Amino acid sequence: MDAAKKLEVLDWVLHLEDDTVFNKLLAIKQKHYNSNDTVAYTALGEPLNIEQYRTKAEKGLTDIKEGRYQTQDELENDIQSW
């Protein structure tokens, strides 16, 4: 697929103001993706379907909100002690 055309479509969708057209795009997306289709992979290469992906993303956002993360500096300091 042509990367330039993909970017053109992304830009068009980002600036889309017509709810009817946007809802049609969502319907196409939902038809295209079966809920069991792989949409992403974990850092270990394990496939994730859309529901697994959303669950992991939501957990990550919750972890950040609740302070369960390390900054780059903290991680680098930990690595130095290995």
XYZ file of C-alpha atoms in Angstrom:
82
model
C 0.000 0.000 0.000
C 1.095 3.513 -0.720
C 2.190 5.283 2.508
C 1.462 8.721 1.065
C -2.134 7.740 0.298
C -2.558 6.353 3.810
C -1.358 9.650 5.264
C -3.746 11.525 2.979
C -6.671 9.429 4.233
C -5.575 9.856 7.866
C -5.437 13.621 7.417
C -8.867 13.590 5.803
C -10.347 11.558 8.686
C -8.713 13.822 11.289
C -10.360 16.857 9.744
C -13.689 15.192 8.979
C -16.660 17.111 10.373
C -19.505 15.107 8.837
C -20.855 12.660 11.443
C -22.660 10.600 8.805
C -19.469 9.946 6.848
C -17.551 9.243 10.059
C -20.178 6.715 11.199
C -19.975 5.005 7.795
C -16.207 4.712 8.235
C -16.720 3.161 11.670
C -19.168 0.657 10.193
C -16.633 -0.315 7.516
C -13.962 -0.731 10.189
C -16.209 -2.920 12.332
C -17.113 -5.120 9.354
C -13.488 -5.405 8.309
C -12.109 -6.495 11.678
C -13.292 -9.729 13.169
C -13.054 -9.536 16.965
C -10.628 -12.483 16.857
C -8.286 -10.875 14.321
C -4.827 -9.941 15.547
C -4.548 -6.155 15.756
C -1.314 -5.846 17.764
C 1.442 -7.783 19.484
C 2.882 -7.662 22.995
C 6.536 -6.838 23.584
C 7.088 -10.603 23.715
C 5.451 -11.072 20.307
C 2.169 -12.524 21.538
C -0.800 -11.653 19.306
C -3.663 -9.568 20.709
C -7.206 -9.294 19.397
C -9.037 -5.969 19.679
C -10.534 -6.712 23.089
C -7.210 -7.841 24.556
C -5.542 -4.765 23.101
C -8.143 -2.425 24.596
C -7.890 -4.156 27.987
C -4.097 -3.770 28.058
C -4.331 -0.135 26.923
C -6.897 0.683 29.613
C -4.768 -1.036 32.266
C -1.755 0.978 31.141
C -3.665 4.242 31.396
C -4.944 3.267 34.858
C -1.403 2.391 35.964
C -0.187 5.810 34.843
C -3.040 7.620 36.610
C -2.300 5.693 39.807
C 1.449 6.323 39.636
C 2.516 2.776 38.745
C 5.280 3.621 36.285
C 8.982 4.449 36.106
C 10.463 7.528 34.513
C 13.293 7.230 32.004
C 15.771 8.457 34.645
C 14.525 5.921 37.210
C 14.834 3.112 34.691
C 18.354 4.174 33.707
C 19.401 4.276 37.373
C 17.959 0.786 37.914
C 19.822 -0.539 34.883
C 23.123 0.797 36.230
C 22.692 -1.346 39.378
C 22.261 -4.607 37.438
